[in-house]
Amino acid sequence: MGKLNSYWEQNQLKGIDYTIIGAGITGLSCALRLKKMDPSKRVVVLEKGVMPIGASMKNAGFACFGSVSEILSDAQHHTEQELIDLIRSRSAGLEVLKSLVPPQAMDFKVHGGFEFFTTDQEQLAASCMAKLDFVNGIAQEALSSQSVIFQEVKNRFGFGQVLGTGLVNVKEGQLNVGKMMRHLLQRCAQEDIWIIPGVEVLGYHEGPNSCIVHCKALGDLSTEKLLLATNGFTNGIAAGLVTPARAQVMITEPIPQLQVKGTFHMEEGYYYFRNIDQRLLIGGGRHLDFDGETTTSMETTDNIQSALDRMVRDIVLPGVTEVKIAARWAGVMGVGSQKRPIIKALSDRVFCGVRLGGMGVAIGSSVGAQLAELSVK
Ligand SMILES: Cc1cc2nc3c(=O)[nH]c(=O)nc-3n(C[C@H](O)[C@H](O)[C@H](O)COP(=O)(O)OP(=O)(O)OC[C@H]3O[C@@H](n4cnc5c(N)ncnc54)[C@H](O)[C@@H]3O)c2cc1C
């Protein structure tokens, strides 16, 4: 890229109030909240990809707030109140998302979220069934609902090597991730939020009156406040907050006889799959190589992709002889020792909203909004 030294270029990059790094669901939602609070402010979003290339464009599109085994596993390290707060924050986050993107614009559908157990997981299944009332109590409290949210369900999907009875979360939804992101990008354009793609931020330093952001391609840029919405990539700018966690997925060509409808969790959430456009989208297998998957690389690996192939062949579609894979990809999440996101001030001028784990579709919009509100105080 040529030098950005024309009067016009330099002028447009002056007087920026808020610079957000990262055009994922968090960064875009944050930008929209900033503009809503004060339309006169200049808000710029810097994105290293030619389009958003983070987890927000790579994920599976589960609009979920937890499966029974996940909630029970969390119960080992969290108080009951914390469990309620976790579920409530995910459900509330989805409402924030829906206020930015109308449900029909992102194909939001509630087909239920299912959990099935493999034949060697009888013990886990039995303990989930035994604690169903406890989990329902937590979910009902979190959602202020009287209705039964988690119920037993038969394997009516033809899955192989699973127990005959599983569980369903009747309130779990799914959405089209690409449509969700495009709508957010369009809304940002309408609100005069300047998203500059192809700009990687290398670092920043704080001066007495502004923050100087060092960017590849753009050079140095001065901003009143700097907001990090970089999730799994945060170490590149502020080390030590987030651990990157790669997640791999694949999608089939359309399968006319596909019975899968809804979102599905197996092996305590380490495998997940859903229907989309008469195709099967399946992901997971991170537990097969935690060390190898602790990376910001977006390459897929043979061992995990083979495990996904086996899941499809043996468990999800055992009766389907020819399954063609249309695409395989990987994305990077941000995780840590706790499930809660980090929304905090790093200094008077620099703020972050990161560590969204595997729940960013549910909580990303509200993390973005909270980041915005924190930065204007
Ligand atoms: C395969 C996969 C499946 C998932 N499935 C689900 C699911 O079904 N449901 C769910 O709720 N969650 C799911 N998640 C998690 C969810 O996608 C994330 O939590 C969420 O997208 C995080 O959004 P974000 O905006 O915080 O981060 P991101 O979407 O990762 O956005 C960060 C952005 O910052 C940019 N960036 C980073 N560093 C720099 C830099 N130095 N300079 C400029 N730009 C930079 C990146 O390019 C990126 O676009 C999944 C994740 C993956 C990877």
Coordinates of C-alpha atoms and ligand atoms in Angstrom, one line a residue:
M1 CA 0.0 0.0 0.0
G2 CA 1.2 3.5 -0.8
K3 CA 1.9 6.0 1.9
L4 CA -1.2 7.5 3.5
N5 CA 0.1 11.0 3.3
S6 CA -2.5 13.0 1.2
Y7 CA -4.3 15.8 3.0
W8 CA -7.6 13.9 2.5
E9 CA -6.3 10.7 4.0
Q10 CA -4.7 12.3 6.9
N11 CA -7.7 14.5 7.6
Q12 CA -10.1 11.5 7.7
L13 CA -7.9 9.7 10.2
K14 CA -7.9 12.7 12.6
G15 CA -10.2 13.4 15.5
I16 CA -11.1 9.8 16.2
D17 CA -13.0 9.4 19.5
Y18 CA -13.1 5.6 19.7
T19 CA -11.0 3.1 17.9
I20 CA -12.2 -0.5 18.3
I21 CA -9.8 -3.3 17.3
G22 CA -11.7 -6.3 15.8
A23 CA -14.8 -6.4 13.6
G24 CA -16.4 -9.5 15.2
I25 CA -19.8 -9.6 16.9
T26 CA -18.2 -7.9 20.0
G27 CA -16.5 -5.1 18.1
L28 CA -19.5 -4.3 15.9
S29 CA -22.0 -4.4 18.7
C30 CA -19.7 -2.2 20.7
A31 CA -19.4 0.4 17.9
L32 CA -23.2 0.4 17.5
R33 CA -23.7 1.0 21.2
L34 CA -21.2 3.9 21.2
K35 CA -23.0 5.6 18.3
K36 CA -26.4 5.0 20.0
M37 CA -25.1 6.7 23.2
D38 CA -23.6 9.7 21.2
P39 CA -24.1 9.9 17.5
S40 CA -21.7 12.8 17.2
K41 CA -18.6 10.7 18.2
R42 CA -16.3 9.3 15.5
V43 CA -16.0 5.6 15.8
V44 CA -13.5 3.6 13.8
V45 CA -13.2 -0.2 13.7
L46 CA -9.8 -1.7 12.6
E47 CA -10.0 -5.3 11.3
K48 CA -6.9 -7.2 10.2
G49 CA -8.8 -9.4 7.7
V50 CA -10.2 -8.2 4.4
M51 CA -13.5 -9.0 6.1
P52 CA -14.1 -10.1 9.7
I53 CA -12.0 -13.3 10.0
G54 CA -12.4 -14.1 13.7
A55 CA -14.6 -16.7 15.3
S56 CA -17.7 -14.6 14.6
M57 CA -17.5 -15.7 10.9
K58 CA -16.4 -19.2 11.6
N59 CA -18.7 -20.5 14.4
A60 CA -21.5 -23.0 14.3
G61 CA -24.4 -20.6 15.0
F62 CA -25.8 -22.2 18.1
A63 CA -27.8 -19.6 20.0
C64 CA -27.4 -21.6 23.2
F65 CA -27.4 -21.1 26.9
G66 CA -26.1 -24.5 28.0
S67 CA -26.7 -28.3 28.0
V68 CA -27.5 -30.4 31.1
S69 CA -24.1 -32.0 31.3
E70 CA -22.4 -28.6 30.8
I71 CA -24.4 -27.0 33.6
L72 CA -23.7 -30.0 35.9
S73 CA -20.0 -29.8 35.0
D74 CA -20.1 -26.0 35.8
A75 CA -21.8 -26.8 39.1
Q76 CA -18.6 -28.4 40.3
H77 CA -16.8 -25.1 40.2
H78 CA -19.6 -22.5 40.6
T79 CA -22.2 -21.6 43.2
E80 CA -25.9 -22.0 42.3
Q81 CA -26.2 -18.2 42.0
E82 CA -23.2 -18.1 39.6
L83 CA -24.9 -20.8 37.4
I84 CA -28.1 -18.8 37.3
D85 CA -26.1 -15.7 36.4
L86 CA -24.3 -17.5 33.6
I87 CA -27.5 -18.7 32.0
R88 CA -29.2 -15.4 32.5
S89 CA -26.3 -13.5 30.9
R90 CA -26.5 -15.8 27.8
S91 CA -30.2 -15.4 27.4
A92 CA -30.1 -11.7 28.0
G93 CA -27.2 -11.5 25.5
L94 CA -29.3 -13.1 22.8
E95 CA -32.0 -10.5 23.4
V96 CA -29.4 -7.8 22.8
L97 CA -28.4 -9.5 19.6
K98 CA -32.0 -9.7 18.5
S99 CA -32.4 -6.0 19.1
L100 CA -29.6 -5.4 16.6
V101 CA -30.4 -8.1 14.1
P102 CA -34.1 -9.0 13.6
P103 CA -34.5 -12.7 14.1
Q104 CA -35.8 -13.2 10.5
A105 CA -32.8 -11.4 9.1
M106 CA -30.4 -14.0 10.6
D107 CA -32.7 -17.0 10.1
F108 CA -33.1 -17.4 13.9
K109 CA -35.0 -20.5 14.7
V110 CA -35.8 -22.4 17.8
H111 CA -35.7 -26.1 16.9
G112 CA -34.4 -27.1 20.4
G113 CA -30.9 -28.1 21.6
F114 CA -30.4 -31.8 22.1
E115 CA -27.9 -33.8 24.1
F116 CA -27.3 -37.5 23.4
F117 CA -25.0 -39.9 25.2
T118 CA -22.8 -42.6 23.6
T119 CA -23.4 -46.2 24.7
D120 CA -20.3 -46.0 26.9
Q121 CA -21.6 -42.9 28.8
E122 CA -24.4 -44.6 30.7
Q123 CA -23.2 -43.3 34.0
L124 CA -23.1 -39.7 32.8
A125 CA -26.6 -40.0 31.2
A126 CA -28.0 -41.5 34.4
S127 CA -26.6 -38.7 36.5
C128 CA -27.9 -36.0 34.1
M129 CA -31.4 -37.6 34.2
A130 CA -31.3 -37.8 38.0
K131 CA -30.4 -34.1 38.3
L132 CA -32.9 -32.9 35.7
D133 CA -35.1 -31.2 38.4
F134 CA -32.1 -29.3 39.8
V135 CA -31.0 -28.1 36.3
N136 CA -34.5 -27.1 35.4
G137 CA -34.8 -25.2 38.7
I138 CA -31.6 -23.2 37.8
A139 CA -32.8 -22.5 34.2
Q140 CA -36.3 -21.5 35.3
E141 CA -34.9 -19.1 37.9
A142 CA -32.4 -17.7 35.3
L143 CA -35.1 -17.2 32.6
S144 CA -37.9 -16.3 35.0
S145 CA -39.9 -19.0 33.4
Q146 CA -42.5 -21.5 34.8
S147 CA -42.2 -24.0 32.0
V148 CA -40.0 -27.1 31.9
I149 CA -36.9 -26.3 29.8
F150 CA -34.9 -29.5 29.8
Q151 CA -36.9 -32.7 29.0
E152 CA -36.1 -36.3 28.2
V153 CA -36.3 -37.1 24.5
K154 CA -36.1 -40.3 22.4
N155 CA -33.5 -40.8 19.7
R156 CA -35.8 -40.2 16.8
F157 CA -32.9 -39.1 14.5
G158 CA -31.5 -42.5 13.7
F159 CA -28.2 -41.9 15.5
G160 CA -25.9 -44.9 15.9
Q161 CA -24.0 -45.9 19.1
V162 CA -26.1 -43.7 21.4
L163 CA -28.4 -44.4 24.2
G164 CA -32.1 -44.5 23.3
T165 CA -33.0 -41.5 25.5
G166 CA -31.4 -38.1 25.5
L167 CA -32.3 -34.6 26.6
V168 CA -33.7 -31.5 24.9
N169 CA -33.5 -27.9 25.8
V170 CA -36.7 -26.7 24.3
K171 CA -35.6 -23.0 24.2
E172 CA -32.3 -23.4 22.3
G173 CA -32.1 -21.7 19.0
Q174 CA -29.8 -21.6 15.9
L175 CA -29.0 -18.9 13.4
N176 CA -27.2 -18.2 10.1
V177 CA -23.9 -16.7 11.2
G178 CA -23.1 -15.1 7.8
K179 CA -26.4 -13.3 7.7
M180 CA -26.0 -12.1 11.3
M181 CA -22.6 -10.6 10.6
R182 CA -23.6 -9.0 7.3
H183 CA -26.6 -7.3 9.0
L184 CA -24.3 -6.0 11.8
L185 CA -21.9 -4.7 9.1
Q186 CA -24.7 -3.0 7.3
R187 CA -26.0 -1.4 10.5
C188 CA -22.6 0.0 11.2
A189 CA -22.4 1.5 7.7
Q190 CA -25.8 3.1 8.3
E191 CA -24.6 4.6 11.6
D192 CA -21.5 6.1 9.9
I193 CA -19.1 3.7 11.7
W194 CA -16.0 3.4 9.7
I195 CA -14.8 -0.2 9.4
I196 CA -11.3 -0.3 7.9
P197 CA -10.4 -3.8 6.9
G198 CA -6.9 -5.1 6.1
V199 CA -5.4 -3.2 9.0
E200 CA -3.5 -5.2 11.6
V201 CA -2.8 -3.4 14.9
L202 CA 0.7 -4.2 16.1
G203 CA 0.6 -2.3 19.4
Y204 CA -0.1 1.0 21.0
H205 CA 1.3 3.5 23.4
E206 CA -0.5 6.1 25.6
G207 CA 0.4 9.8 25.5
P208 CA -0.9 12.5 27.8
N209 CA -3.8 13.5 25.5
S210 CA -4.4 10.5 23.3
C211 CA -3.5 6.9 22.5
I212 CA -1.3 6.1 19.5
V213 CA -2.2 2.9 17.8
H214 CA 0.6 1.3 15.6
C215 CA -1.0 -0.2 12.6
K216 CA 0.4 -2.2 9.7
A217 CA -0.5 -0.5 6.4
L218 CA -2.0 2.6 8.1
G219 CA 1.0 3.7 10.2
D220 CA 0.3 5.5 13.5
L221 CA -3.2 6.6 14.3
S222 CA -4.3 8.8 17.2
T223 CA -7.4 8.1 19.2
E224 CA -9.1 9.3 22.3
K225 CA -9.9 5.8 23.5
L226 CA -8.9 2.4 22.4
L227 CA -11.2 -0.7 22.8
L228 CA -9.9 -4.3 22.3
A229 CA -12.5 -6.7 20.9
T230 CA -9.9 -9.2 19.7
N231 CA -11.0 -12.2 21.8
G232 CA -8.7 -15.2 20.9
F233 CA -6.1 -12.9 19.3
T234 CA -5.7 -10.6 22.2
N235 CA -2.2 -11.8 23.2
G236 CA -0.9 -10.0 20.1
I237 CA -1.7 -6.7 21.7
A238 CA -2.2 -7.3 25.4
A239 CA -0.6 -10.4 26.7
G240 CA -1.9 -12.7 29.5
L241 CA -5.6 -12.0 29.4
V242 CA -6.8 -14.8 27.1
T243 CA -5.7 -18.2 26.0
P244 CA -6.4 -18.9 22.3
A245 CA -8.4 -22.1 21.6
R246 CA -8.8 -23.3 18.0
A247 CA -12.1 -25.0 17.1
Q248 CA -12.6 -27.0 13.9
V249 CA -15.7 -27.7 11.9
M250 CA -16.9 -29.1 8.6
I251 CA -20.1 -29.0 6.5
T252 CA -21.5 -31.5 4.1
E253 CA -23.1 -31.1 0.7
P254 CA -26.9 -31.1 0.9
I255 CA -28.2 -34.5 2.1
P256 CA -31.8 -35.1 0.9
Q257 CA -32.7 -37.6 3.7
L258 CA -31.1 -35.6 6.6
Q259 CA -33.2 -36.0 9.7
V260 CA -31.1 -33.8 11.9
K261 CA -33.1 -30.7 12.9
G262 CA -31.9 -28.6 15.8
T263 CA -28.6 -28.1 17.6
F264 CA -26.9 -31.2 19.1
H265 CA -24.3 -31.6 21.8
M266 CA -22.4 -34.8 22.5
E267 CA -19.5 -35.9 24.8
E268 CA -20.2 -33.0 27.2
G269 CA -20.2 -30.5 24.4
Y270 CA -16.9 -31.5 22.8
Y271 CA -18.8 -32.5 19.7
Y272 CA -21.7 -30.4 18.3
F273 CA -23.7 -30.5 15.1
R274 CA -26.8 -28.9 13.5
N275 CA -28.8 -28.7 10.3
I276 CA -28.3 -25.8 8.0
D277 CA -29.6 -25.5 4.4
Q278 CA -30.3 -29.3 4.3
R279 CA -26.7 -29.9 5.2
L280 CA -25.0 -31.2 8.4
L281 CA -22.5 -28.8 10.1
I282 CA -20.4 -30.6 12.7
G283 CA -17.5 -29.4 14.9
G284 CA -15.5 -30.3 17.9
G285 CA -12.8 -32.7 18.9
R286 CA -10.6 -30.1 20.7
H287 CA -10.3 -32.5 23.6
L288 CA -8.3 -34.9 21.4
D289 CA -5.4 -32.4 21.3
F290 CA -5.8 -29.6 23.8
D291 CA -2.1 -28.6 23.5
G292 CA -2.1 -28.5 19.7
E293 CA -5.4 -26.6 19.6
T294 CA -4.0 -23.9 21.9
T295 CA -3.1 -21.8 18.9
T296 CA -4.1 -18.8 16.8
S297 CA -3.4 -20.7 13.6
M298 CA -6.6 -21.2 11.5
E299 CA -5.4 -24.4 9.8
T300 CA -7.4 -27.6 10.1
T301 CA -5.6 -30.8 11.3
D302 CA -5.9 -34.3 10.0
N303 CA -6.5 -36.0 13.3
I304 CA -9.4 -33.7 14.4
Q305 CA -11.0 -33.7 10.9
S306 CA -10.8 -37.5 10.8
A307 CA -12.5 -37.6 14.2
L308 CA -15.3 -35.5 12.8
D309 CA -15.5 -37.8 9.7
R310 CA -15.9 -40.8 12.1
M311 CA -18.6 -39.0 14.1
V312 CA -20.6 -38.5 10.9
R313 CA -20.1 -42.0 9.7
D314 CA -20.7 -43.9 12.9
I315 CA -23.0 -41.8 15.0
V316 CA -24.8 -38.9 13.2
L317 CA -25.5 -40.5 9.8
P318 CA -24.8 -44.2 10.1
G319 CA -27.3 -45.1 7.4
V320 CA -26.1 -42.6 4.8
T321 CA -23.5 -44.2 2.5
E322 CA -22.3 -41.3 0.5
V323 CA -21.6 -38.1 2.5
K324 CA -19.7 -35.4 0.6
I325 CA -17.9 -32.7 2.5
A326 CA -18.3 -29.2 1.1
A327 CA -15.9 -27.3 3.4
R328 CA -13.6 -27.7 6.4
W329 CA -12.4 -24.8 8.5
A330 CA -11.1 -23.6 11.8
G331 CA -11.6 -20.5 14.0
V332 CA -10.0 -19.2 17.1
M333 CA -11.9 -18.7 20.4
G334 CA -10.6 -17.0 23.5
V335 CA -10.8 -19.0 26.7
G336 CA -9.5 -18.9 30.3
S337 CA -9.8 -20.4 33.7
Q338 CA -13.2 -18.9 34.2
K339 CA -16.2 -18.8 31.9
R340 CA -17.1 -15.2 32.4
P341 CA -15.8 -12.7 29.8
I342 CA -13.2 -10.0 30.8
I343 CA -14.8 -6.6 30.4
K344 CA -12.4 -4.1 32.0
A345 CA -10.3 -1.0 31.8
L346 CA -6.6 -1.6 31.1
S347 CA -6.0 2.1 31.7
D348 CA -7.9 5.4 31.5
R349 CA -7.9 5.2 27.7
V350 CA -7.7 1.5 26.9
F351 CA -10.5 -1.1 27.5
C352 CA -11.1 -4.7 26.6
G353 CA -14.1 -7.0 26.1
V354 CA -12.6 -10.4 25.5
R355 CA -12.6 -14.2 26.6
L356 CA -16.0 -15.1 25.3
G357 CA -15.4 -18.8 25.2
G358 CA -17.7 -20.9 23.1
M359 CA -20.7 -18.7 23.9
G360 CA -19.9 -15.5 21.8
V361 CA -23.0 -15.8 19.7
A362 CA -25.1 -15.6 22.9
I363 CA -23.1 -13.0 24.8
G364 CA -21.1 -11.1 22.1
S365 CA -23.6 -8.3 21.6
S366 CA -24.0 -7.7 25.3
V367 CA -20.2 -7.9 25.9
G368 CA -19.8 -5.3 23.2
A369 CA -22.5 -3.1 24.7
Q370 CA -20.9 -3.3 28.2
L371 CA -17.5 -2.5 26.7
A372 CA -18.9 0.6 25.1
E373 CA -20.6 1.7 28.4
L374 CA -17.4 1.1 30.4
S375 CA -15.3 3.2 28.0
V376 CA -17.6 6.3 28.1
K377 CA -17.6 6.6 31.9
Ligands
LIG1 C1 -15.6 -23.2 15.1 C2 -16.2 -22.3 16.2 C3 -17.5 -22.7 16.6 C4 -18.2 -21.9 17.5 N1 -19.5 -22.1 17.7 C5 -20.2 -21.3 18.5 C6 -21.6 -21.4 18.7 O1 -22.2 -22.3 18.0 N2 -22.3 -20.6 19.5 C7 -21.6 -19.6 20.2 O2 -22.3 -18.9 21.0 N3 -20.3 -19.4 20.1 C8 -19.6 -20.2 19.2 N4 -18.3 -20.0 19.0 C9 -17.6 -18.9 19.8 C10 -18.0 -17.5 19.1 O3 -17.8 -17.6 17.7 C11 -17.0 -16.5 19.7 O4 -17.1 -16.5 21.1 C12 -17.4 -15.1 19.2 O5 -17.5 -15.1 17.8 C13 -16.4 -14.1 19.6 O6 -16.6 -12.9 19.0 P1 -15.6 -11.6 19.1 O7 -16.1 -10.6 18.3 O8 -15.3 -11.4 20.5 O9 -14.2 -12.2 18.5 P2 -13.9 -12.5 16.9 O10 -15.1 -12.8 16.1 O11 -12.8 -13.5 17.0 O12 -13.4 -11.1 16.4 C14 -12.1 -10.6 16.7 C15 -11.7 -9.8 15.5 O13 -10.5 -9.1 15.8 C16 -9.7 -9.1 14.7 N5 -8.3 -8.9 15.2 C17 -7.6 -9.7 16.1 N6 -6.4 -9.1 16.3 C18 -6.3 -8.0 15.5 C19 -5.3 -7.0 15.3 N7 -4.1 -7.1 16.0 N8 -5.5 -6.0 14.5 C20 -6.7 -5.9 13.8 N9 -7.7 -6.8 13.9 C21 -7.5 -7.9 14.8 C22 -9.8 -10.5 14.1 O14 -9.5 -10.6 12.7 C23 -11.3 -10.8 14.3 O15 -12.1 -10.4 13.2 C24 -17.5 -20.8 18.1 C25 -16.2 -20.5 17.8 C26 -15.6 -21.3 16.8 C27 -14.2 -20.9 16.4

